Structures are given as C-alpha cells and as structure tokens.
Coordinates of C-alpha atoms in Angstrom, one line a residue:
Chain A
X1 CA -33.9 85.9 66.9
X2 CA -34.3 82.5 68.6
X3 CA -35.3 84.2 71.8
X4 CA -38.0 86.0 69.8
X5 CA -39.1 82.7 68.4
X6 CA -39.5 81.3 71.9
X7 CA -41.1 84.5 73.1
X8 CA -43.7 84.5 70.3
X9 CA -44.5 80.8 70.8
X10 CA -45.0 81.3 74.6
X11 CA -47.4 84.2 73.8
X12 CA -49.3 82.3 71.2
X13 CA -49.7 79.2 73.4
X14 CA -50.9 81.4 76.2
X15 CA -53.4 83.2 74.1
X16 CA -54.8 79.9 72.8
X17 CA -55.3 78.6 76.3
X18 CA -58.3 80.7 77.2
X19 CA -58.9 79.2 80.6
X20 CA -55.4 79.8 81.9
X21 CA -55.6 83.3 80.5
X22 CA -58.8 83.8 82.5
X23 CA -57.2 82.4 85.6
X24 CA -54.4 84.8 85.3
X25 CA -56.4 87.9 84.6
X26 CA -59.8 87.4 86.1
X27 CA -59.1 85.3 89.2
X28 CA -57.2 88.1 90.9
X29 CA -60.0 90.6 90.3
X30 CA -62.5 88.1 91.6
X31 CA -60.5 87.5 94.8
X32 CA -59.9 91.2 95.2
X33 CA -63.6 92.0 95.0
X34 CA -64.4 89.3 97.4
X35 CA -61.8 90.6 99.9
X36 CA -62.9 94.2 99.4
X37 CA -66.5 93.4 100.6
X38 CA -65.3 91.0 103.3
X39 CA -63.1 93.6 105.0
X40 CA -65.4 96.5 104.5
X41 CA -68.5 94.9 106.0
X42 CA -66.6 93.9 109.1
X43 CA -65.8 97.6 109.8
X44 CA -69.5 98.6 109.7
X45 CA -70.7 95.8 112.0
X46 CA -72.8 96.7 115.0
X47 CA -72.8 94.8 118.3
X48 CA -75.9 94.5 120.4
X49 CA -75.5 95.3 124.1
X50 CA -78.1 94.7 126.8
X51 CA -78.1 96.9 129.8
X52 CA -80.0 96.5 133.1
X53 CA -80.1 99.0 135.9
X54 CA -77.2 101.0 134.4
X55 CA -77.0 104.8 134.9
X56 CA -78.2 106.8 132.0
X57 CA -75.0 108.8 131.9
X58 CA -73.1 105.6 131.4
X59 CA -75.4 104.3 128.7
X60 CA -75.2 107.6 126.9
X61 CA -71.4 107.6 127.1
X62 CA -71.2 104.0 125.8
X63 CA -73.3 104.6 122.8
X64 CA -71.6 104.9 119.5
X65 CA -72.2 103.8 115.9
X66 CA -70.8 100.3 116.5
X67 CA -73.0 99.4 119.3
X68 CA -76.7 99.2 119.8
X69 CA -78.0 99.4 123.3
X70 CA -81.1 97.6 124.5
X71 CA -82.6 98.2 128.0
X72 CA -83.8 95.4 130.2
X73 CA -85.5 95.4 133.5
X74 CA -83.4 95.1 136.7
X75 CA -84.4 91.5 137.1
X76 CA -83.0 90.4 133.8
X77 CA -80.0 88.0 134.0
X78 CA -77.1 88.1 131.6
X79 CA -77.1 84.4 130.7
X80 CA -80.7 84.3 129.5
X81 CA -80.8 87.6 127.7
X82 CA -77.5 87.0 125.9
X83 CA -78.8 83.7 124.7
X84 CA -82.4 84.8 123.9
X85 CA -81.6 88.0 122.1
X86 CA -78.2 87.1 120.7
X87 CA -76.5 90.0 122.5
X88 CA -72.8 90.6 122.2
X89 CA -72.6 91.6 125.8
X90 CA -74.8 92.3 128.8
X91 CA -74.0 95.0 131.4
X92 CA -75.5 95.1 134.8
X93 CA -74.9 97.7 137.5
X94 CA -74.9 97.2 141.2
X95 CA -74.2 100.5 143.0
X96 CA -70.9 101.6 141.4
X97 CA -70.0 98.3 140.0
X98 CA -70.5 97.4 136.4
X99 CA -70.6 93.7 135.5
X100 CA -70.1 92.9 131.8
X101 CA -70.9 89.4 130.4
X102 CA -69.6 88.8 126.9
X103 CA -71.1 86.3 124.5
X104 CA -67.6 86.0 123.0
X105 CA -68.5 83.6 120.2
X106 CA -67.4 86.4 117.9
X107 CA -64.2 88.0 119.2
X108 CA -64.8 90.9 116.8
X109 CA -68.1 91.8 118.5
X110 CA -66.5 91.5 121.9
X111 CA -63.8 93.9 120.9
X112 CA -66.4 96.4 119.7
X113 CA -68.1 96.3 123.1
X114 CA -64.9 96.6 125.0
X115 CA -63.9 99.6 123.0
X116 CA -67.3 101.3 123.5
X117 CA -67.2 100.6 127.2
X118 CA -63.7 101.8 127.6
X119 CA -64.4 104.9 125.5
X120 CA -67.6 105.6 127.5
X121 CA -66.0 105.3 130.9
X122 CA -63.1 107.5 129.9
X123 CA -65.5 110.1 128.7
X124 CA -67.3 110.0 132.0
X125 CA -64.1 110.3 133.9
X126 CA -62.9 113.2 131.8
X127 CA -66.2 114.9 132.3
X128 CA -66.0 114.4 136.0
X129 CA -62.5 115.6 136.1
X130 CA -63.4 118.7 134.2
X131 CA -66.3 119.4 136.5
X132 CA -64.0 118.9 139.5
X133 CA -61.4 121.3 138.2
X134 CA -64.1 123.8 137.5
X135 CA -65.4 123.6 141.0
X136 CA -61.8 123.8 142.4
X137 CA -61.2 126.9 140.3
X138 CA -64.3 128.6 141.6
X139 CA -63.4 127.7 145.1
X140 CA -59.9 129.0 144.6
X141 CA -61.1 132.2 143.1
X142 CA -63.4 132.7 146.0
X143 CA -60.6 132.1 148.4
X144 CA -58.4 134.5 146.5
X145 CA -61.0 137.1 146.8
X146 CA -61.4 136.6 150.5
X147 CA -57.6 136.7 150.8
X148 CA -57.4 139.9 148.9
X149 CA -59.9 141.6 151.2
X150 CA -58.0 140.2 154.2
X151 CA -54.7 141.5 152.9
X152 CA -56.2 144.9 152.3
X153 CA -57.6 144.9 155.8
X154 CA -54.2 143.8 157.1
X155 CA -52.4 146.5 155.2
X156 CA -54.7 149.1 156.5
X157 CA -54.1 147.7 159.9
X158 CA -50.3 147.6 159.3
X159 CA -50.3 151.2 158.1
X160 CA -52.0 152.1 161.3
X161 CA -49.7 149.9 163.4
X162 CA -46.4 150.9 161.8
X163 CA -43.8 148.3 160.5
X164 CA -44.7 145.4 162.6
X165 CA -47.0 143.8 160.0
X166 CA -44.5 143.6 157.1
X167 CA -43.7 140.0 157.6
X168 CA -47.3 138.8 157.2
X169 CA -47.9 141.4 154.4
X170 CA -45.3 140.0 152.1
X171 CA -46.8 136.5 152.2
X172 CA -50.1 137.7 150.9
X173 CA -48.9 138.7 147.3
X174 CA -47.4 135.3 146.8
X175 CA -50.7 133.7 147.4
X176 CA -52.4 135.9 144.9
X177 CA -49.7 135.4 142.4
X178 CA -50.3 131.6 142.3
X179 CA -51.6 131.3 138.8
X180 CA -54.7 129.3 138.5
X181 CA -54.5 127.1 135.6
X182 CA -57.7 126.9 133.6
X183 CA -59.0 123.4 133.3
X184 CA -57.8 122.1 130.0
X185 CA -60.5 120.7 127.9
X186 CA -58.7 118.0 126.0
X187 CA -60.0 117.6 122.6
X188 CA -58.6 114.8 120.6
X189 CA -58.0 115.4 116.9
X190 CA -56.6 112.4 115.1
X191 CA -54.2 112.6 112.2
X192 CA -53.4 109.5 110.2
X193 CA -49.8 109.3 108.9
X194 CA -50.7 106.9 106.2
X195 CA -54.1 106.4 104.7
X196 CA -57.1 108.0 106.4
X197 CA -59.7 107.3 109.0
X198 CA -61.5 105.0 106.5
X199 CA -58.3 103.0 105.8
X200 CA -59.3 99.4 106.0
X201 CA -57.3 96.2 106.1
X202 CA -57.9 96.1 102.4
X203 CA -56.0 99.4 101.7
X204 CA -53.0 98.2 103.6
X205 CA -53.0 94.7 102.3
X206 CA -53.9 95.4 98.7
X207 CA -50.3 96.1 97.5
X208 CA -49.1 92.9 99.1
X209 CA -52.0 91.0 97.7
X210 CA -51.1 92.3 94.2
X211 CA -47.6 91.1 94.6
X212 CA -48.8 87.8 95.9
X213 CA -51.2 87.2 92.9
X214 CA -48.4 87.9 90.5
X215 CA -46.0 85.6 92.3
X216 CA -48.5 82.8 92.7
X217 CA -49.9 82.7 89.2
X218 CA -46.7 83.2 87.4
X219 CA -45.0 80.6 89.5
X220 CA -47.7 78.1 88.8
X221 CA -48.2 78.7 85.1
X222 CA -44.6 79.0 84.1
X223 CA -43.6 76.0 86.2
X224 CA -46.3 73.8 84.7
X225 CA -45.6 75.1 81.2
X226 CA -41.9 74.1 81.4
X227 CA -42.9 70.9 83.0
X228 CA -45.1 70.2 80.0
X229 CA -42.3 71.1 77.7
X230 CA -40.2 68.5 79.5
X231 CA -42.8 65.7 79.8
X232 CA -44.0 66.0 76.2
X233 CA -40.4 65.9 74.9
X234 CA -40.5 69.3 73.3
X235 CA -37.7 70.4 75.5
X236 CA -35.5 67.6 74.2
X237 CA -36.6 68.5 70.7
X238 CA -35.7 72.2 71.4
X239 CA -32.3 71.2 72.5
X240 CA -31.7 69.3 69.3
X241 CA -31.6 72.7 67.6
X242 CA -28.7 75.1 67.9
X243 CA -30.6 77.2 70.5
X244 CA -28.6 78.2 73.6
X245 CA -30.0 77.1 76.9
X246 CA -30.0 80.7 78.0
X247 CA -32.1 81.6 75.0
X248 CA -34.8 79.2 76.1
X249 CA -34.9 80.6 79.6
X250 CA -34.8 84.2 78.3
X251 CA -37.6 83.6 75.9
X252 CA -39.7 82.2 78.8
X253 CA -38.8 85.2 81.0
X254 CA -39.9 87.6 78.3
X255 CA -43.1 85.8 77.5
X256 CA -44.4 85.2 81.0
X257 CA -42.9 88.5 82.2
X258 CA -45.2 90.3 79.7
X259 CA -48.2 88.4 80.9
X260 CA -47.3 89.2 84.5
X261 CA -47.0 92.8 83.6
X262 CA -50.4 92.9 81.9
X263 CA -51.9 91.1 85.0
X264 CA -50.4 93.7 87.3
X265 CA -51.7 96.6 85.2
X266 CA -55.2 95.1 85.2
X267 CA -55.3 94.4 88.9
X268 CA -53.8 97.8 89.9
X269 CA -56.1 99.7 87.6
X270 CA -59.1 97.7 88.9
X271 CA -58.1 98.4 92.5
X272 CA -57.5 102.1 91.9
X273 CA -60.6 102.9 89.8
X274 CA -63.2 100.5 91.2
X275 CA -62.3 100.5 94.8
X276 CA -60.6 103.9 94.9
X277 CA -57.7 102.6 97.0
X278 CA -55.3 105.1 98.5
X279 CA -52.0 104.6 96.7
X280 CA -49.5 107.2 97.8
X281 CA -46.4 106.2 95.9
X282 CA -45.8 105.9 92.2
X283 CA -47.8 103.4 90.3
X284 CA -44.7 102.8 88.1
X285 CA -42.7 101.6 91.0
X286 CA -45.5 99.2 91.9
X287 CA -45.4 97.9 88.4
X288 CA -41.6 97.6 88.6
X289 CA -41.7 95.7 91.8
X290 CA -44.4 93.3 90.5
X291 CA -42.5 92.7 87.3
X292 CA -39.4 91.8 89.4
X293 CA -41.5 89.5 91.5
X294 CA -42.8 87.9 88.4
X295 CA -39.3 87.3 87.2
X296 CA -38.4 85.7 90.5
X297 CA -41.6 83.6 90.4
X298 CA -40.9 82.6 86.8
X299 CA -37.3 81.5 87.4
X300 CA -38.3 79.8 90.6
X301 CA -41.2 78.0 89.0
X302 CA -39.1 76.8 86.2
X303 CA -36.4 75.7 88.6
X304 CA -38.8 73.9 90.8
X305 CA -40.5 72.2 87.9
X306 CA -37.4 70.2 87.3
X307 CA -38.1 68.4 90.5
X308 CA -41.7 67.5 89.5
X309 CA -42.8 64.8 87.2
X310 CA -46.4 65.8 86.7
X311 CA -48.7 68.8 87.1
X312 CA -49.9 67.2 90.4
X313 CA -46.4 67.1 91.8
X314 CA -46.0 70.7 90.7
X315 CA -49.1 71.6 92.8
X316 CA -47.4 70.0 95.8
X317 CA -44.9 72.7 95.9
X318 CA -47.6 75.3 96.6
X319 CA -47.9 74.5 100.3
X320 CA -44.2 74.3 100.7
X321 CA -43.0 77.2 98.7
X322 CA -45.9 79.6 98.1
X323 CA -48.1 79.6 101.2
X324 CA -45.2 80.3 103.7
X325 CA -44.3 83.3 101.6
X326 CA -47.7 84.8 102.4
X327 CA -46.9 84.7 106.1
X328 CA -43.7 86.6 105.6
X329 CA -45.0 89.0 102.9
X330 CA -46.0 91.6 105.5
X331 CA -49.6 90.6 106.0
X332 CA -48.5 89.6 109.5
X333 CA -46.0 92.2 110.8
X334 CA -42.6 90.5 110.5
X335 CA -40.9 92.7 113.1
X336 CA -43.3 91.4 115.8
X337 CA -42.3 87.8 115.0
X338 CA -40.0 85.6 117.1
X339 CA -36.3 86.3 116.2
X340 CA -35.7 83.0 114.4
X341 CA -38.9 83.5 112.3
X342 CA -37.6 86.9 111.3
X343 CA -34.5 85.2 110.0
X344 CA -36.5 82.7 108.1
X345 CA -38.5 85.6 106.5
X346 CA -35.3 86.8 104.8
X347 CA -35.1 83.7 102.6
X348 CA -38.5 84.4 100.9
X349 CA -38.6 86.7 97.9
X350 CA -42.1 87.8 98.8
X351 CA -40.8 89.3 102.0
X352 CA -38.7 91.8 100.0
X353 CA -41.5 92.3 97.4
X354 CA -44.1 92.8 100.1
X355 CA -41.9 95.2 102.0
X356 CA -41.2 97.3 98.9
X357 CA -44.9 97.3 97.8
X358 CA -46.0 98.4 101.2
X359 CA -43.5 101.1 101.4
X360 CA -44.4 102.5 98.0
X361 CA -48.1 102.2 98.2
X362 CA -48.8 103.3 101.8
X363 CA -45.8 105.3 102.7
X364 CA -45.0 106.9 99.4
X365 CA -41.3 105.8 99.5
X366 CA -39.4 106.5 96.3
X367 CA -37.0 104.4 94.3
X368 CA -34.1 105.1 96.6
X369 CA -36.0 103.7 99.6
X370 CA -36.7 100.4 98.0
X371 CA -33.5 100.0 96.0
X372 CA -32.2 97.4 98.4
X373 CA -35.3 95.2 98.1
X374 CA -35.3 95.6 94.4
X375 CA -31.7 94.6 94.3
X376 CA -32.3 91.5 96.3
X377 CA -35.2 90.5 94.0
X378 CA -33.0 90.9 91.0
X379 CA -30.4 88.7 92.8
X380 CA -33.0 86.0 93.4
X381 CA -34.1 86.1 89.7
X382 CA -30.5 85.9 88.5
X383 CA -29.6 83.1 90.9
X384 CA -32.5 80.9 89.8
X385 CA -32.0 81.8 86.1
X386 CA -28.3 80.6 86.4
X387 CA -29.5 77.5 88.1
X388 CA -31.9 76.8 85.3
X389 CA -29.4 77.3 82.6
X390 CA -27.0 75.1 84.3
X391 CA -29.6 72.5 85.2
X392 CA -30.6 72.2 81.5
X393 CA -27.2 70.6 80.9
X394 CA -28.9 67.4 81.8
X395 CA -30.6 67.5 78.5
X396 CA -27.8 68.7 76.3
X397 CA -24.2 69.0 77.3
X398 CA -23.5 72.3 75.4
Chain B
X1 CA -14.6 66.5 52.2
X2 CA -15.6 64.4 55.2
X3 CA -15.7 60.7 54.4
X4 CA -18.1 59.7 57.2
X5 CA -21.0 61.9 58.2
X6 CA -21.2 60.1 61.5
X7 CA -18.3 58.5 63.1
X8 CA -18.9 56.8 66.5
X9 CA -16.0 55.1 68.2
X10 CA -16.3 52.7 71.2
X11 CA -19.1 54.5 72.8
X12 CA -20.3 53.1 76.2
X13 CA -23.1 54.4 78.4
X14 CA -24.5 53.2 81.7
X15 CA -27.7 54.3 83.4
X16 CA -26.8 53.6 87.0
X17 CA -25.6 50.1 87.0
X18 CA -27.4 49.2 83.9
X19 CA -25.2 49.3 80.8
X20 CA -27.2 50.5 77.8
X21 CA -24.4 50.8 75.2
X22 CA -21.3 48.6 75.3
X23 CA -18.4 49.6 73.0
X24 CA -20.4 50.6 70.0
X25 CA -18.8 51.9 66.8
X26 CA -20.7 53.2 63.8
X27 CA -19.7 54.9 60.6
X28 CA -22.1 56.4 58.2
X29 CA -20.6 57.4 54.9
X30 CA -21.8 60.5 53.1
X31 CA -24.9 60.0 51.0
X32 CA -25.9 56.7 52.5
X33 CA -28.9 55.5 54.4
X34 CA -28.1 53.5 57.5
X35 CA -30.6 51.5 59.4
X36 CA -30.3 50.9 63.1
X37 CA -32.4 47.9 64.0
X38 CA -33.0 46.1 67.2
X39 CA -35.7 45.3 69.7
X40 CA -37.0 48.0 71.9
X41 CA -34.7 48.6 74.8
X42 CA -31.7 47.7 72.7
X43 CA -30.2 51.1 73.1
X44 CA -31.1 52.6 69.7
X45 CA -32.5 55.8 71.0
X46 CA -29.6 56.2 73.5
X47 CA -27.2 55.8 70.7
X48 CA -29.0 58.4 68.6
X49 CA -29.0 60.8 71.5
X50 CA -25.3 60.2 72.0
X51 CA -24.6 61.0 68.4
X52 CA -26.6 64.3 68.8
X53 CA -24.6 65.1 71.9
X54 CA -27.7 65.1 74.1
X55 CA -26.7 62.2 76.1
X56 CA -23.5 62.2 78.1
X57 CA -21.4 59.1 77.2
X58 CA -19.1 57.3 79.7
X59 CA -16.5 56.4 77.1
X60 CA -15.7 56.7 73.4
X61 CA -16.1 59.6 71.0
X62 CA -18.7 60.7 68.4
X63 CA -18.0 62.9 65.5
X64 CA -20.7 64.4 63.3
X65 CA -19.9 66.2 60.0
X66 CA -16.3 66.3 61.0
X67 CA -17.0 68.0 64.4
X68 CA -16.6 66.2 67.7
X69 CA -19.9 66.2 69.6
X70 CA -21.4 67.8 71.6
X71 CA -21.4 70.9 69.5
X72 CA -24.3 73.3 69.3
X73 CA -23.6 74.8 65.9
X74 CA -23.6 71.4 64.1
X75 CA -27.2 70.9 65.3
X76 CA -28.2 73.3 62.6
X77 CA -27.1 70.8 59.9
X78 CA -28.9 67.9 61.5
X79 CA -32.6 67.2 61.0
X80 CA -33.8 65.2 64.0
X81 CA -37.0 63.4 64.4
X82 CA -37.5 62.1 68.0
X83 CA -39.2 58.9 68.8
X84 CA -42.0 60.5 70.6
X85 CA -43.8 63.4 68.8
X86 CA -42.6 66.5 70.5
X87 CA -45.1 69.0 69.2
X88 CA -46.9 72.0 70.6
X89 CA -50.5 70.8 70.7
X90 CA -52.1 74.2 71.1
X91 CA -50.4 75.5 67.9
X92 CA -51.2 74.7 64.4
X93 CA -49.0 72.5 62.2
X94 CA -47.8 75.6 60.3
X95 CA -46.9 77.4 63.6
X96 CA -45.0 74.3 64.8
X97 CA -43.0 74.1 61.6
X98 CA -42.3 77.8 61.5
X99 CA -41.2 77.8 65.2
X100 CA -38.6 75.1 64.6
X101 CA -37.6 76.7 61.3
X102 CA -36.9 79.9 63.1
X103 CA -34.8 78.1 65.7
X104 CA -32.9 76.5 62.8
X105 CA -32.3 80.0 61.4
X106 CA -34.1 79.3 58.1
X107 CA -34.0 82.8 56.4
X108 CA -37.3 84.7 56.6
X109 CA -37.6 84.9 52.8
X110 CA -37.4 81.2 52.4
X111 CA -39.7 80.4 55.3
X112 CA -43.0 80.1 53.4
X113 CA -41.7 78.1 50.6
X114 CA -39.8 75.8 53.0
X115 CA -42.9 75.2 55.0
X116 CA -45.1 74.5 51.9
X117 CA -42.5 72.1 50.6
X118 CA -42.1 70.0 53.6
X119 CA -45.9 69.9 54.2
X120 CA -46.2 68.6 50.7
X121 CA -43.6 65.9 51.2
X122 CA -45.4 64.5 54.2
X123 CA -48.8 65.1 52.7
X124 CA -50.1 67.6 55.2
X125 CA -50.8 70.6 53.0
X126 CA -54.5 70.5 53.6
X127 CA -54.2 70.2 57.4
X128 CA -51.5 72.7 57.8
X129 CA -53.7 75.3 59.6
X130 CA -55.3 72.9 62.0
X131 CA -54.3 72.6 65.5
X132 CA -52.0 69.7 66.3
X133 CA -54.3 68.6 69.2
X134 CA -56.8 67.6 66.5
X135 CA -54.2 65.5 64.6
X136 CA -54.2 61.7 64.5
X137 CA -51.1 59.8 65.6
X138 CA -50.0 59.3 62.0
X139 CA -50.4 62.9 61.2
X140 CA -48.3 63.9 64.2
X141 CA -45.6 61.5 63.0
X142 CA -45.6 63.1 59.6
X143 CA -45.5 66.6 61.1
X144 CA -42.5 65.6 63.1
X145 CA -40.8 64.5 59.9
X146 CA -41.7 67.7 58.2
X147 CA -40.0 69.6 61.0
X148 CA -36.9 67.5 60.7
X149 CA -36.7 68.3 57.0
X150 CA -37.5 72.0 57.2
X151 CA -34.0 73.5 57.3
X152 CA -32.8 71.2 54.4
X153 CA -30.2 69.4 56.6
X154 CA -27.1 67.5 55.4
X155 CA -27.8 64.8 57.9
X156 CA -31.2 63.3 58.9
X157 CA -31.5 61.3 62.1
X158 CA -34.9 59.7 62.3
X159 CA -35.9 57.8 65.3
X160 CA -38.7 55.3 64.3
X161 CA -40.1 57.6 61.6
X162 CA -42.8 55.3 60.3
X163 CA -44.5 54.1 63.4
X164 CA -48.2 54.5 63.0
X165 CA -48.0 55.5 59.4
X166 CA -50.0 53.6 56.8
X167 CA -48.2 51.6 54.2
X168 CA -49.0 53.9 51.3
X169 CA -47.6 56.9 53.1
X170 CA -44.6 54.9 54.3
X171 CA -43.9 54.2 50.7
X172 CA -44.1 57.9 50.0
X173 CA -41.7 58.8 52.8
X174 CA -39.2 56.2 51.6
X175 CA -39.4 57.7 48.1
X176 CA -38.6 61.1 49.7
X177 CA -35.7 59.6 51.7
X178 CA -34.2 58.2 48.5
X179 CA -34.7 61.5 46.8
X180 CA -32.8 63.2 49.7
X181 CA -30.1 60.6 49.4
X182 CA -29.7 61.3 45.7
X183 CA -29.1 64.9 46.7
X184 CA -26.1 63.7 48.7
X185 CA -27.7 63.7 52.1
X186 CA -26.9 61.1 54.8
X187 CA -29.6 59.5 56.7
X188 CA -29.7 57.5 59.9
X189 CA -32.9 55.6 60.6
X190 CA -33.9 53.5 63.6
X191 CA -36.6 51.0 63.0
X192 CA -37.9 47.6 64.1
X193 CA -39.8 47.1 60.9
X194 CA -37.8 44.5 59.0
X195 CA -39.0 45.3 55.5
X196 CA -37.8 48.9 56.0
X197 CA -34.4 47.5 57.0
X198 CA -34.0 45.9 53.6
X199 CA -34.2 49.3 52.0
X200 CA -31.2 50.7 53.8
X201 CA -27.7 50.8 52.3
X202 CA -26.2 49.7 55.6
X203 CA -27.6 48.0 58.6
X204 CA -26.5 47.7 62.1
X205 CA -28.1 45.3 64.4
X206 CA -28.2 46.3 68.1
X207 CA -29.2 44.1 70.9
X208 CA -28.6 44.6 74.6
X209 CA -26.3 47.5 73.8
X210 CA -24.0 45.5 71.6
X211 CA -23.6 45.8 67.8
X212 CA -24.3 42.3 66.8
X213 CA -23.7 42.7 63.1
X214 CA -23.0 45.4 60.6
X215 CA -23.0 45.5 56.8
X216 CA -25.2 45.8 53.7
X217 CA -28.4 43.8 53.9
X218 CA -27.2 41.4 51.2
X219 CA -24.0 40.8 53.0
X220 CA -25.7 40.1 56.3
X221 CA -28.0 37.7 54.7
X222 CA -25.1 35.9 53.1
X223 CA -23.0 35.9 56.3
X224 CA -25.8 34.3 58.4
X225 CA -26.9 32.1 55.5
X226 CA -30.5 33.2 55.6
X227 CA -32.8 34.9 53.0
X228 CA -34.3 37.8 55.0
X229 CA -33.1 40.4 57.4
X230 CA -35.7 39.1 59.9
X231 CA -34.0 35.8 59.9
X232 CA -30.6 37.5 60.3
X233 CA -32.0 39.3 63.3
X234 CA -33.4 36.2 64.9
X235 CA -30.3 34.1 64.3
X236 CA -27.9 36.8 65.6
X237 CA -30.1 37.1 68.7
X238 CA -29.9 33.3 69.3
X239 CA -26.2 33.3 68.9
X240 CA -25.9 36.1 71.4
X241 CA -28.0 34.2 73.9
X242 CA -26.0 31.1 73.4
X243 CA -22.7 32.8 73.9
X244 CA -24.2 34.3 77.1
X245 CA -25.2 30.9 78.4
X246 CA -21.8 29.4 77.5
X247 CA -20.1 31.9 79.8

C-alpha cells in the first residue's frame, strides 16, 4: 500500500515534468536518428583517385563504386593534383611500378583507396594466373598428344622388334595418366553469419546503444530525483511516517522501472520500424535486459546520489561512472583489450548488459545463453538496493 | 494509560566534537501543550528529531506513547511538521496531503473527508488543487501543518509551525491547537516567538544544548521575578553566560 503510494507519486511527478519526460523519451530517438544517418552516409562515400600513365587494365580493375578515377597526363605530379583537385590518392606508373600518394587527411578515404587498389591488383593477378594455367593446360594437352603418337609409334616398333621395348613402353601410360587439373576459376560468394552485406555499424551498435540510453537516463533522473528528495527535506519527512526504508526504494524502483520500460519500448519500436534494423533474437529478451539495466542504473543512481549535495555534483558522476561504461559495453571489442582492461570491464554493469544485448540482437541467442549476464545484472541491482536501504539508516534508525 | 506522552531522559548528542544536546530531560503529560523555546542553534530541532527517533543519540533514552524510540509503528500516531517545508512542488496541495495520508494508512473511505477537514483548518480549501510551486511561504507552512494533522494523531510535534504566517492565521492555528488539546491530544511546539510561548501549558527553555528552565509560564515568570517570558529568557541566558565566565 505504501509502496503503491510512492509509486503513484513518482509517476505523477514525472508526468508533470514535461521536459524530463521529453528528455527520457525523445532524446534517445533524436540521437538514434542522428547516428543512423552518420553511419550510413559514411558507407556510401566515394574517394577520388587521380591516375597518370597507369595501364588501362589496372584502372579497370581498381574501379568500384567507392572510388572515382580521374585521368591525368603523364606529366602531372601527385602533390599538385592532390591539392588542387582534392584527390584522396594519386597513382603514377613507371614501367611495372605503381606509386601511390595518399592525401590521408581522412583516413576513411585512404582506406577506401587501399581497398580498391588491393582488390584491383588481386583481380589482375588472378586473371593472369588463370590465363597462365590455361596456356599450360593447352601446352600439356599438346605434349600429351605428341606423346601418344610417339607411344603408338614405339609400340608398333616394339611389336616389330619383339620384347626389347617393354621397359620404355610401360613408362608411356603413366605420362598419359597424369591428370590435368582444370584451372579452378575461384569465385567468391560471401555469406554473412550475422546481419547481411548491408549491415552497418549502426545495426551492430544499436542494441548496445539502447542499453546505454536506458542506463544513462535512468541513472541521471532517478539519482537527481532522490537527491531532490533529500535536499528539500521530503526524505526526512517521509521517514517521519511508518514507511519502511525498503518500501521507499521499492516504490522508486517500480516508478522509474516503468518509465525505463516505456523508454525501451519506444526506442526499440522506433529502431525496428523506422530504420528496419536487423534484430535476430527475441524483442522480449531485449526488453528484459533493458529493464534489468534500468534497475541497476536506478539503484546505482540512488546510491551515488547520497554522495552528492547538488544536481551539479550529481552530474560530476557522469564522467566517472557512466562514460567508462560505454568503453566496456562492447562498442569497442573487449576481448581485444589489454588483459588488465578486460578485468576492469567486469566491474561495469553495462559490460554484461551490452554483451547480452549484442548476443540476443545480432546472434539470436536465447534466454539460456544470456542467463549468466542477466544473473549478474540482478546481483548488481540487489547489491545496490541493499546498500541504499542500509544507507538510509542515516535518516532514521529503524 | 500512559502518564507522559513524551518522556526524554538525559539525552546527549554530539555532532563531531560539537555537543548539541547535553543531558536534556523532558516530560510531556497527556493532553498538554509544551513549548520548546530557545534561540536558533540551541538544539531544538535536534531534540525533536531525537524524540522522533530520526537522530541517533549518544546517551539517554526517549519514550513516546509508552514505546521506546526509535520505533517505526509509533510514527503513525505522531503528526510531525518539520522546520523546513518538505513538500512535493510539482504536485497539488491535495495530492501532497493524500500522499502522506496514504503513508499514514488513513483508510480510503475517510481520505476525502480527512483532506477536506485539514484543508479547512489551515484555510487552504480554495487553493487545494493548485500546485505547491505556486504557493507562498505562508501557504506552504499551512499545508505542512495540514499534512501533520491528516491522520488525526495522538501527538503533534510541530517544529516552528507559525514562521511566515500572518497574525490572524496564527490566531486561527492556535485556536485549532487548543481544540486538539481539548480532545486529549498532546502537542510539542518549538518556537522563538515569545507571545506564543505564553500560550503553552509548559515551557522549556533551551540554550546551547542545556535545559535552562522548565515549568509553566507563570511559574517561570515568578521564579525569575520578571513579568514576561521574554524577560525570563533573557535573564536565564545572562545567568548562563555568567556561570560560564565564572568557571
């Protein structure tokens, strides 16, 4: 009953505060939209390449949809052309030697050129190899023919000469038996285990971003809300009623938990319908993970707020407690980090949340596969909740 | 039948090295109004919080309504008005009262009448559905009092209830306090307004964490051979300072 009173009050206060409400529900959509366009435009970008005196076969091979080739006269120099025409790279050929000059002010463009060049040269090499094998095959076939006629002649001669020619005759069939392998024409077909060829950063990061939004906003809003409760004296006033300390925390968990859930539903629905994100796993599991993350953020925010004396001091916890979590949430692959960093990752709730979200959304892992992560998140929430209930003893002894 | 609603014995409290309460004892008989007077920083609020069981004391015991404090269940029988208005500014006055009434387990059926009644007592009936953020200081004080009254408690503990309230309304509030007293309720009021002190049945003067004097207003005036409580207060203070300098 008292829990319900707290729960209702938290909801009512939240609904009255339109700006905070907008922050919670609209800000994530705004950021998602921005990121969607940012990441998508980068994959369509085209790098300009200047070529001078380069063989047409090479130019043809290099060309793909990410590079645009401009031809220059043999006398053009890399430095001037790159500067004047804002080329990503300039390729000059002297005999068999290709010299590439990168502008390199945008590493992304340089990478595109490198890819095109590598791809092109490989193509040429493969073509050359194929041609060579073909030629070899023809030569071998010709040789085999010649050999055959030779053998036939020999056999005729042997038949005429008696058994003396057997030794040389037996060698001939082995030569003909050498199977000629047809030149394999390697054709690459790519299969993508997760996502598809149009998977972008966005697809992979979206689930983690969702988790992060929930964590960040709930952490901030619940922390500040309890801080206000403390600084305005309403917390003391609350504790002058027969309410249990646990009931206050539970009411808070329910109230903000509900908002976090609504926030997740809105952002997930938005991402799925507007951006048509590939989500392999169950949406319900995504919601569950986010809800648990919200509970952790909530209990953590409330806990941390006891060490802050103003909203400003609450904001100071963001660079210390929230930003580092982003690094370990899976946006940067944790298993490629230094060993000690990997250890640090394990103390951040978002590491487990991000892992679980990634597994469900992009790998379609079921409940069993993320049970460990979920369990650890629950543990985090329980730990901070207990700390909060005990910490409130400062305001009332029972 | 409990003789004393509040029974505080030899309570002492230090904040760090700074003693706020030194060996204070206080008894509030049932159905009486006791005034706790003293300058700001005397330790009135700390004593009030110690009585409520919200402040940990270093020594001594407090018993409220026959129960040693701290005790969560006894809270339900105490109406508390804090020194600072602890209100939810985004909610309306009605929502504020209702919220605290729910925490105090006021039955749902009585909720509406209880809210209307206390609103009337503090003269806020017309402003009940306005948000608290639009309230003046005096209105907030009155709302805090209404919240303290809502569960019809046996004991009222009011920390500076009439600060920022105009004389007419103060009169009204005191009439209500006498009304409650006549119903057998006990009231503990802290104040530093001397004319209010005269209206209490018992007075306790606190200064620098020490109970300087205790008794009915008339008796105190007689003891100190003065005609007003204000003079009692001043004289007692001077005597305390003198005894300090004599040490």
